[in-house]
Amino acid sequence: MSAAAPADDDAQLREETLVSEQAYRGAFLDVRRDQIRLPDGGTAQREYIVHPGAVMIVPLLDDGRLVIERQWRYPLARVMTEFPAGKLEAGEPPLHCAIRELIEETGYRATEWARAGILHNAIAYSNEGIEVWFARGLTLGERQLDVGEFLEVDSASLDELQQMARRGELTDAKTLIGMHWLENWRTGRWTLDWHAVP
Amino acid sequence: MSAAAPADDDAQLREETLVSEQAYRGAFLDVRRDQIRLPDGGTAQREYIVHPGAVMIVPLLDDGRLVIERQWRYPLARVMTEFPAGKLEAGEPPLHCAIRELIEETGYRATEWARAGILHNAIAYSNEGIEVWFARGLTLGERQLDVGEFLEVDSASLDELQQMARRGELTDAKTLIGMHWLENWRTGRWTLDWHAVP
């Protein structure tokens, strides 16, 4: 592949905003509808969700297993197996969100954290980015689920999760990517920069 | 992890639909707002996108490199590096969609196809599932982009894509999962069931 092109080189692909309007504002979803200018000067419309961003935590137990959750996902009408995750509150630093969500949903606190990266999960119609954080040095306390939040906490080895993925029983995109990062870290190909968090 | 629980065991997590309504219907996005019953008998609201489903193609060139695209993604206001992908048309079988999108966007036709699996990329607010298909035996012809569609076609080795991912230059979730599947297939851990397509 050719080296990453500088931003100026993307003029032949770039779309410019002409008008942006609120198409729908619900309690949860913020939908925009923009008129845009295409690279060839033509115009088109883009509809998309404005999202505050989210974090996912890959929680490593001392015995090498991972903390996972089972949660009903209403749009899919089924229980999904996932790593813990949650949305950023307004102005919240991602690590703060990761620490908060891990305690709230699972009861675990970690002594060390490392930011692996970010993923973009629905680039055709959402600006959501999910930061991927690893946590270790876990100790279990009380979880503090939000009102109306129901989920089960379990643990699994990476190999068990890989088997589930291969069989089509684990299909959550962020969780699959967390597994990929974990595998690359464990084999030494990718590094993680761990920080103690008091 | 305990064995996958039978569906009846998920009653403690299950949410039931009480009322479903159209919250917004754009040219592109179909947004629903449902009143639901929680596992404890309480009620809540769920907003989500109804999506027709999509396919992604992992196109393997004879020399081992992959066909990739660079495309402006308006919600993120940047160019993303991705495997080819597209939405299912009404009633369209996923393999038909995969063959069609690969030709339209890249000009490549494949002699062999294999379905790897499905991923769910935005389970909190969309029912989208993206089927992952592998294609090989590629020959290049003319591409047939839709009106208003602008994208560049390139090729990269899996190692180059992994380096981009590690550096945070490749963050598209479906593409990262395609790379994960490819790696597992090449190392012999996961299998693909190839079919000749005339």
GROMACS .gro file of C-alpha atoms in nm:
model
  396
    1MET     CA    1   0.000   0.000   0.000
    2SER     CA    2   0.123   0.349  -0.070
    3ALA     CA    3   0.224   0.555   0.232
    4ALA     CA    4  -0.059   0.731   0.413
    5ALA     CA    5  -0.148   1.030   0.198
    6PRO     CA    6  -0.129   1.375   0.355
    7ALA     CA    7  -0.467   1.532   0.430
    8ASP     CA    8  -0.437   1.775   0.136
    9ASP     CA    9  -0.427   1.480  -0.097
   10ASP     CA   10  -0.779   1.378  -0.002
   11ALA     CA   11  -0.946   1.663  -0.192
   12GLN     CA   12  -1.063   1.412  -0.455
   13LEU     CA   13  -1.261   1.229  -0.183
   14ARG     CA   14  -1.362   1.508   0.057
   15GLU     CA   15  -1.726   1.602   0.119
   16GLU     CA   16  -1.807   1.951   0.247
   17THR     CA   17  -2.100   2.051   0.468
   18LEU     CA   18  -2.346   2.297   0.310
   19VAL     CA   19  -2.634   2.285   0.562
   20SER     CA   20  -2.670   2.078   0.879
   21GLU     CA   21  -3.003   2.027   1.053
   22GLN     CA   22  -3.148   1.824   1.336
   23ALA     CA   23  -3.358   1.548   1.180
   24TYR     CA   24  -3.463   1.381   1.507
   25ARG     CA   25  -3.374   1.433   1.872
   26GLY     CA   26  -3.489   1.157   2.100
   27ALA     CA   27  -3.407   1.077   2.458
   28PHE     CA   28  -3.116   0.866   2.332
   29LEU     CA   29  -3.053   0.926   1.959
   30ASP     CA   30  -2.940   1.253   1.800
   31VAL     CA   31  -2.997   1.230   1.423
   32ARG     CA   32  -2.863   1.491   1.177
   33ARG     CA   33  -2.944   1.545   0.812
   34ASP     CA   34  -2.685   1.745   0.619
   35GLN     CA   35  -2.675   1.877   0.265
   36ILE     CA   36  -2.322   1.827   0.137
   37ARG     CA   37  -2.101   1.907  -0.161
   38LEU     CA   38  -1.944   1.607  -0.334
   39PRO     CA   39  -1.585   1.606  -0.466
   40ASP     CA   40  -1.714   1.668  -0.821
   41GLY     CA   41  -1.919   1.972  -0.715
   42GLY     CA   42  -2.251   1.787  -0.706
   43THR     CA   43  -2.469   1.782  -0.396
   44ALA     CA   44  -2.609   1.502  -0.183
   45GLN     CA   45  -2.765   1.437   0.157
   46ARG     CA   46  -2.611   1.255   0.453
   47GLU     CA   47  -2.806   1.126   0.754
   48TYR     CA   48  -2.613   1.018   1.062
   49ILE     CA   49  -2.610   0.986   1.438
   50VAL     CA   50  -2.408   1.218   1.658
   51HIS     CA   51  -2.275   1.008   1.945
   52PRO     CA   52  -2.075   1.118   2.253
   53GLY     CA   53  -1.828   0.831   2.220
   54ALA     CA   54  -1.786   0.523   2.434
   55VAL     CA   55  -1.529   0.306   2.606
   56MET     CA   56  -1.485  -0.069   2.620
   57ILE     CA   57  -1.284  -0.242   2.889
   58VAL     CA   58  -1.090  -0.567   2.841
   59PRO     CA   59  -1.065  -0.680   3.207
   60LEU     CA   60  -0.782  -0.927   3.272
   61LEU     CA   61  -0.819  -1.144   3.580
   62ASP     CA   62  -0.502  -1.258   3.760
   63ASP     CA   63  -0.554  -1.616   3.634
   64GLY     CA   64  -0.555  -1.498   3.271
   65ARG     CA   65  -0.933  -1.515   3.222
   66LEU     CA   66  -1.143  -1.222   3.105
   67VAL     CA   67  -1.447  -1.063   3.269
   68ILE     CA   68  -1.739  -1.071   3.027
   69GLU     CA   69  -2.106  -0.975   3.038
   70ARG     CA   70  -2.427  -1.122   2.905
   71GLN     CA   71  -2.681  -0.853   2.825
   72TRP     CA   72  -3.012  -0.832   2.637
   73ARG     CA   73  -2.964  -0.611   2.332
   74TYR     CA   74  -3.307  -0.491   2.233
   75PRO     CA   75  -3.237  -0.398   1.866
   76LEU     CA   76  -3.123  -0.757   1.806
   77ALA     CA   77  -3.375  -0.914   2.046
   78ARG     CA   78  -3.117  -1.145   2.197
   79VAL     CA   79  -2.857  -1.179   2.468
   80MET     CA   80  -2.507  -1.079   2.356
   81THR     CA   81  -2.174  -1.176   2.512
   82GLU     CA   82  -1.959  -0.865   2.544
   83PHE     CA   83  -1.675  -0.696   2.722
   84PRO     CA   84  -1.800  -0.420   2.958
   85ALA     CA   85  -1.864  -0.088   2.784
   86GLY     CA   86  -2.048   0.237   2.825
   87LYS     CA   87  -2.108   0.583   2.684
   88LEU     CA   88  -1.906   0.888   2.782
   89GLU     CA   89  -2.089   1.143   2.989
   90ALA     CA   90  -2.058   1.506   2.878
   91GLY     CA   91  -1.694   1.615   2.916
   92GLU     CA   92  -1.592   1.289   3.083
   93PRO     CA   93  -1.232   1.172   3.019
   94PRO     CA   94  -1.237   0.822   2.867
   95LEU     CA   95  -1.031   0.662   3.146
   96HIS     CA   96  -1.272   0.802   3.405
   97CYS     CA   97  -1.559   0.652   3.209
   98ALA     CA   98  -1.378   0.317   3.185
   99ILE     CA   99  -1.314   0.302   3.561
  100ARG     CA  100  -1.674   0.405   3.634
  101GLU     CA  101  -1.836   0.159   3.392
  102LEU     CA  102  -1.621  -0.132   3.509
  103ILE     CA  103  -1.724  -0.075   3.872
  104GLU     CA  104  -2.090  -0.004   3.792
  105GLU     CA  105  -2.145  -0.303   3.565
  106THR     CA  106  -1.914  -0.567   3.715
  107GLY     CA  107  -1.802  -0.449   4.061
  108TYR     CA  108  -1.434  -0.480   3.961
  109ARG     CA  109  -1.167  -0.219   4.033
  110ALA     CA  110  -0.830  -0.230   3.855
  111THR     CA  111  -0.488  -0.114   3.973
  112GLU     CA  112  -0.345  -0.076   3.621
  113TRP     CA  113  -0.490   0.058   3.298
  114ALA     CA  114  -0.363   0.080   2.939
  115ARG     CA  115  -0.526   0.249   2.639
  116ALA     CA  116  -0.505   0.020   2.335
  117GLY     CA  117  -0.670   0.244   2.075
  118ILE     CA  118  -1.000   0.350   1.926
  119LEU     CA  119  -1.241   0.184   1.686
  120HIS     CA  120  -1.518   0.329   1.472
  121ASN     CA  121  -1.808   0.089   1.455
  122ALA     CA  122  -2.068   0.238   1.221
  123ILE     CA  123  -1.885   0.475   0.990
  124ALA     CA  124  -2.165   0.495   0.733
  125TYR     CA  125  -2.413   0.652   0.975
  126SER     CA  126  -2.259   0.735   1.314
  127ASN     CA  127  -1.962   0.930   1.443
  128GLU     CA  128  -1.928   0.691   1.738
  129GLY     CA  129  -1.576   0.604   1.845
  130ILE     CA  130  -1.515   0.337   2.109
  131GLU     CA  131  -1.191   0.368   2.305
  132VAL     CA  132  -1.044   0.030   2.397
  133TRP     CA  133  -0.890   0.012   2.746
  134PHE     CA  134  -0.721  -0.284   2.915
  135ALA     CA  135  -0.748  -0.327   3.293
  136ARG     CA  136  -0.556  -0.558   3.528
  137GLY     CA  137  -0.496  -0.602   3.899
  138LEU     CA  138  -0.869  -0.660   3.946
  139THR     CA  139  -1.043  -0.688   4.281
  140LEU     CA  140  -1.413  -0.754   4.316
  141GLY     CA  141  -1.649  -0.528   4.511
  142GLU     CA  142  -2.014  -0.436   4.483
  143ARG     CA  143  -2.152  -0.347   4.142
  144GLN     CA  144  -2.385  -0.050   4.103
  145LEU     CA  145  -2.610  -0.106   3.804
  146ASP     CA  146  -2.815   0.185   3.672
  147VAL     CA  147  -3.189   0.163   3.731
  148GLY     CA  148  -3.337  -0.049   3.452
  149GLU     CA  149  -3.001  -0.209   3.368
  150PHE     CA  150  -2.987  -0.588   3.378
  151LEU     CA  151  -2.678  -0.786   3.291
  152GLU     CA  152  -2.491  -1.094   3.406
  153VAL     CA  153  -2.118  -1.101   3.477
  154ASP     CA  154  -1.911  -1.408   3.395
  155SER     CA  155  -1.555  -1.495   3.302
  156ALA     CA  156  -1.402  -1.675   3.006
  157SER     CA  157  -1.060  -1.757   2.868
  158LEU     CA  158  -0.952  -1.599   2.540
  159ASP     CA  159  -0.959  -1.945   2.385
  160GLU     CA  160  -1.321  -1.997   2.496
  161LEU     CA  161  -1.417  -1.660   2.345
  162GLN     CA  162  -1.236  -1.747   2.021
  163GLN     CA  163  -1.427  -2.074   2.002
  164MET     CA  164  -1.754  -1.888   2.053
  165ALA     CA  165  -1.659  -1.641   1.779
  166ARG     CA  166  -1.566  -1.920   1.539
  167ARG     CA  167  -1.903  -2.088   1.601
  168GLY     CA  168  -2.091  -1.760   1.545
  169GLU     CA  169  -2.202  -1.733   1.911
  170LEU     CA  170  -2.003  -1.415   1.976
  171THR     CA  171  -2.067  -1.149   1.712
  172ASP     CA  172  -2.030  -0.817   1.894
  173ALA     CA  173  -1.785  -0.607   1.693
  174LYS     CA  174  -1.614  -0.424   1.979
  175THR     CA  175  -1.562  -0.749   2.172
  176LEU     CA  176  -1.412  -0.924   1.867
  177ILE     CA  177  -1.170  -0.633   1.829
  178GLY     CA  178  -1.077  -0.646   2.198
  179MET     CA  179  -0.996  -1.015   2.152
  180HIS     CA  180  -0.782  -0.934   1.848
  181TRP     CA  181  -0.589  -0.672   2.044
  182LEU     CA  182  -0.546  -0.910   2.339
  183GLU     CA  183  -0.410  -1.182   2.114
  184ASN     CA  184  -0.165  -0.943   1.951
  185TRP     CA  185  -0.051  -0.821   2.292
  186ARG     CA  186  -0.010  -1.171   2.437
  187THR     CA  187   0.198  -1.282   2.140
  188GLY     CA  188   0.420  -0.975   2.179
  189ARG     CA  189   0.335  -0.818   1.844
  190TRP     CA  190   0.158  -0.517   1.994
  191THR     CA  191   0.248  -0.336   2.314
  192LEU     CA  192   0.040  -0.181   2.589
  193ASP     CA  193   0.154   0.114   2.799
  194TRP     CA  194   0.030   0.035   3.151
  195HIS     CA  195  -0.030   0.303   3.412
  196ALA     CA  196  -0.098   0.256   3.781
  197VAL     CA  197  -0.430   0.410   3.885
  198PRO     CA  198  -0.463   0.466   4.259
  199MET     CA  199  -1.742  -1.971   3.105
  200SER     CA  200  -2.053  -2.174   3.166
  201ALA     CA  201  -2.202  -2.344   2.863
  202ALA     CA  202  -2.426  -2.129   2.644
  203ALA     CA  203  -2.756  -2.102   2.829
  204PRO     CA  204  -3.070  -2.219   2.653
  205ALA     CA  205  -3.299  -1.939   2.536
  206ASP     CA  206  -3.549  -2.007   2.816
  207ASP     CA  207  -3.282  -1.923   3.068
  208ASP     CA  208  -3.260  -1.566   2.946
  209ALA     CA  209  -3.592  -1.463   3.103
  210GLN     CA  210  -3.400  -1.271   3.371
  211LEU     CA  211  -3.250  -1.051   3.097
  212ARG     CA  212  -3.523  -1.041   2.832
  213GLU     CA  213  -3.699  -0.717   2.732
  214GLU     CA  214  -4.045  -0.737   2.576
  215THR     CA  215  -4.194  -0.493   2.324
  216LEU     CA  216  -4.507  -0.309   2.442
  217VAL     CA  217  -4.546  -0.045   2.169
  218SER     CA  218  -4.328   0.023   1.865
  219GLU     CA  219  -4.344   0.345   1.666
  220GLN     CA  220  -4.162   0.518   1.385
  221ALA     CA  221  -3.960   0.800   1.540
  222TYR     CA  222  -3.798   0.923   1.218
  223ARG     CA  223  -3.796   0.801   0.860
  224GLY     CA  224  -3.536   0.966   0.642
  225ALA     CA  225  -3.408   0.882   0.297
  226PHE     CA  226  -3.144   0.664   0.463
  227LEU     CA  227  -3.218   0.613   0.834
  228ASP     CA  228  -3.520   0.431   0.980
  229VAL     CA  229  -3.544   0.517   1.352
  230ARG     CA  230  -3.783   0.337   1.589
  231ARG     CA  231  -3.888   0.425   1.943
  232ASP     CA  232  -4.033   0.137   2.143
  233GLN     CA  233  -4.188   0.117   2.486
  234ILE     CA  234  -4.062  -0.201   2.648
  235ARG     CA  235  -4.109  -0.414   2.958
  236LEU     CA  236  -3.796  -0.478   3.163
  237PRO     CA  237  -3.716  -0.813   3.326
  238ASP     CA  238  -3.838  -0.681   3.664
  239GLY     CA  239  -4.174  -0.567   3.520
  240GLY     CA  240  -4.076  -0.201   3.496
  241THR     CA  241  -4.099  -0.011   3.168
  242ALA     CA  242  -3.846   0.181   2.961
  243GLN     CA  243  -3.793   0.325   2.614
  244ARG     CA  244  -3.554   0.201   2.346
  245GLU     CA  245  -3.453   0.403   2.038
  246TYR     CA  246  -3.274   0.224   1.756
  247ILE     CA  247  -3.211   0.204   1.385
  248VAL     CA  248  -3.366  -0.063   1.168
  249HIS     CA  249  -3.106  -0.159   0.909
  250PRO     CA  250  -3.138  -0.399   0.612
  251GLY     CA  251  -2.802  -0.562   0.686
  252ALA     CA  252  -2.477  -0.540   0.497
  253VAL     CA  253  -2.188  -0.745   0.363
  254MET     CA  254  -1.814  -0.692   0.378
  255ILE     CA  255  -1.575  -0.861   0.139
  256VAL     CA  256  -1.216  -0.963   0.226
  257PRO     CA  257  -1.071  -0.983  -0.128
  258LEU     CA  258  -0.756  -1.199  -0.154
  259LEU     CA  259  -0.528  -1.127  -0.449
  260ASP     CA  260  -0.325  -1.416  -0.592
  261ASP     CA  261  -0.003  -1.268  -0.447
  262GLY     CA  262  -0.149  -1.272  -0.093
  263ARG     CA  263  -0.229  -0.900  -0.077
  264LEU     CA  264  -0.575  -0.763   0.001
  265VAL     CA  265  -0.790  -0.521  -0.198
  266ILE     CA  266  -0.874  -0.220   0.018
  267GLU     CA  267  -1.057   0.108  -0.031
  268ARG     CA  268  -1.005   0.464   0.083
  269GLN     CA  269  -1.334   0.647   0.123
  270TRP     CA  270  -1.453   0.972   0.280
  271ARG     CA  271  -1.681   0.891   0.572
  272TYR     CA  272  -1.891   1.199   0.633
  273PRO     CA  273  -1.994   1.132   0.997
  274LEU     CA  274  -1.624   1.117   1.091
  275ALA     CA  275  -1.514   1.386   0.841
  276ARG     CA  276  -1.215   1.184   0.731
  277VAL     CA  277  -1.093   0.923   0.485
  278MET     CA  278  -1.113   0.567   0.619
  279THR     CA  279  -0.923   0.260   0.499
  280GLU     CA  280  -1.168  -0.029   0.466
  281PHE     CA  281  -1.248  -0.357   0.302
  282PRO     CA  282  -1.523  -0.321   0.038
  283ALA     CA  283  -1.876  -0.333   0.183
  284GLY     CA  284  -2.231  -0.240   0.105
  285LYS     CA  285  -2.592  -0.262   0.217
  286LEU     CA  286  -2.828  -0.540   0.117
  287GLU     CA  287  -3.102  -0.441  -0.121
  288ALA     CA  288  -3.454  -0.556  -0.033
  289GLY     CA  289  -3.466  -0.936  -0.047
  290GLU     CA  290  -3.113  -0.965  -0.182
  291PRO     CA  291  -2.916  -1.277  -0.080
  292PRO     CA  292  -2.591  -1.172   0.094
  293LEU     CA  293  -2.363  -1.350  -0.156
  294HIS     CA  294  -2.535  -1.171  -0.443
  295CYS     CA  295  -2.478  -0.843  -0.263
  296ALA     CA  296  -2.112  -0.931  -0.200
  297ILE     CA  297  -2.050  -1.014  -0.568
  298ARG     CA  298  -2.232  -0.697  -0.678
  299GLU     CA  299  -2.055  -0.463  -0.435
  300LEU     CA  300  -1.710  -0.604  -0.513
  301ILE     CA  301  -1.760  -0.542  -0.887
  302GLU     CA  302  -1.925  -0.203  -0.843
  303GLU     CA  303  -1.670  -0.059  -0.603
  304THR     CA  304  -1.345  -0.224  -0.714
  305GLY     CA  305  -1.402  -0.386  -1.056
  306TYR     CA  306  -1.289  -0.726  -0.923
  307ARG     CA  307  -1.470  -1.055  -0.990
  308ALA     CA  308  -1.391  -1.365  -0.784
  309THR     CA  309  -1.407  -1.733  -0.879
  310GLU     CA  310  -1.439  -1.858  -0.520
  311TRP     CA  311  -1.631  -1.730  -0.221
  312ALA     CA  312  -1.651  -1.833   0.146
  313ARG     CA  313  -1.880  -1.701   0.420
  314ALA     CA  314  -1.682  -1.641   0.740
  315GLY     CA  315  -1.959  -1.522   0.970
  316ILE     CA  316  -2.157  -1.221   1.081
  317LEU     CA  317  -2.078  -0.930   1.310
  318HIS     CA  318  -2.305  -0.685   1.490
  319ASN     CA  319  -2.147  -0.345   1.498
  320ALA     CA  320  -2.375  -0.113   1.697
  321ILE     CA  321  -2.577  -0.336   1.927
  322ALA     CA  322  -2.688  -0.053   2.157
  323TYR     CA  323  -2.880   0.130   1.884
  324SER     CA  324  -2.893  -0.062   1.555
  325ASN     CA  325  -2.997  -0.407   1.440
  326GLU     CA  326  -2.733  -0.399   1.165
  327GLY     CA  327  -2.553  -0.724   1.095
  328ILE     CA  328  -2.257  -0.732   0.855
  329GLU     CA  329  -2.191  -1.066   0.687
  330VAL     CA  330  -1.819  -1.128   0.630
  331TRP     CA  331  -1.733  -1.296   0.298
  332PHE     CA  332  -1.393  -1.395   0.164
  333ALA     CA  333  -1.326  -1.382  -0.210
  334ARG     CA  334  -1.033  -1.525  -0.412
  335GLY     CA  335  -0.945  -1.597  -0.773
  336LEU     CA  336  -0.977  -1.225  -0.848
  337THR     CA  337  -0.965  -1.071  -1.195
  338LEU     CA  338  -0.989  -0.702  -1.256
  339GLY     CA  339  -1.248  -0.545  -1.485
  340GLU     CA  340  -1.429  -0.212  -1.495
  341ARG     CA  341  -1.579  -0.080  -1.175
  342GLN     CA  342  -1.928   0.072  -1.177
  343LEU     CA  343  -1.955   0.323  -0.893
  344ASP     CA  344  -2.297   0.458  -0.800
  345VAL     CA  345  -2.364   0.820  -0.889
  346GLY     CA  346  -2.217   1.036  -0.612
  347GLU     CA  347  -1.989   0.757  -0.488
  348PHE     CA  348  -1.618   0.841  -0.470
  349LEU     CA  349  -1.359   0.597  -0.346
  350GLU     CA  350  -1.005   0.486  -0.422
  351VAL     CA  351  -0.901   0.123  -0.460
  352ASP     CA  352  -0.561   0.007  -0.341
  353SER     CA  353  -0.396  -0.309  -0.212
  354ALA     CA  354  -0.211  -0.392   0.108
  355SER     CA  355  -0.058  -0.692   0.280
  356LEU     CA  356  -0.211  -0.814   0.604
  357ASP     CA  357   0.108  -0.709   0.781
  358GLU     CA  358   0.077  -0.355   0.645
  359LEU     CA  359  -0.284  -0.337   0.763
  360GLN     CA  360  -0.183  -0.468   1.107
  361GLN     CA  361   0.085  -0.199   1.131
  362MET     CA  362  -0.173   0.066   1.039
  363ALA     CA  363  -0.411  -0.070   1.303
  364ARG     CA  364  -0.140  -0.073   1.569
  365ARG     CA  365  -0.056   0.291   1.489
  366GLY     CA  366  -0.423   0.393   1.506
  367GLU     CA  367  -0.448   0.469   1.132
  368LEU     CA  368  -0.698   0.192   1.063
  369THR     CA  369  -0.993   0.203   1.303
  370ASP     CA  370  -1.290   0.072   1.102
  371ALA     CA  371  -1.447  -0.206   1.310
  372LYS     CA  372  -1.558  -0.435   1.028
  373THR     CA  373  -1.215  -0.416   0.862
  374LEU     CA  374  -1.035  -0.497   1.189
  375ILE     CA  375  -1.260  -0.801   1.229
  376GLY     CA  376  -1.192  -0.911   0.871
  377MET     CA  377  -0.819  -0.893   0.947
  378HIS     CA  378  -0.870  -1.099   1.263
  379TRP     CA  379  -1.059  -1.366   1.068
  380LEU     CA  380  -0.794  -1.367   0.795
  381GLU     CA  381  -0.517  -1.413   1.047
  382ASN     CA  382  -0.700  -1.700   1.215
  383TRP     CA  383  -0.762  -1.863   0.878
  384ARG     CA  384  -0.402  -1.826   0.760
  385THR     CA  385  -0.267  -1.977   1.082
  386GLY     CA  386  -0.504  -2.272   1.040
  387ARG     CA  387  -0.706  -2.207   1.356
  388TRP     CA  388  -1.028  -2.121   1.171
  389THR     CA  389  -1.152  -2.276   0.849
  390LEU     CA  390  -1.331  -2.134   0.548
  391ASP     CA  391  -1.569  -2.334   0.330
  392TRP     CA  392  -1.494  -2.217  -0.026
  393HIS     CA  393  -1.745  -2.243  -0.310
  394ALA     CA  394  -1.684  -2.191  -0.679
  395VAL     CA  395  -1.906  -1.916  -0.820
  396PRO     CA  396  -1.935  -1.921  -1.198
   0.00000   0.00000   0.00000
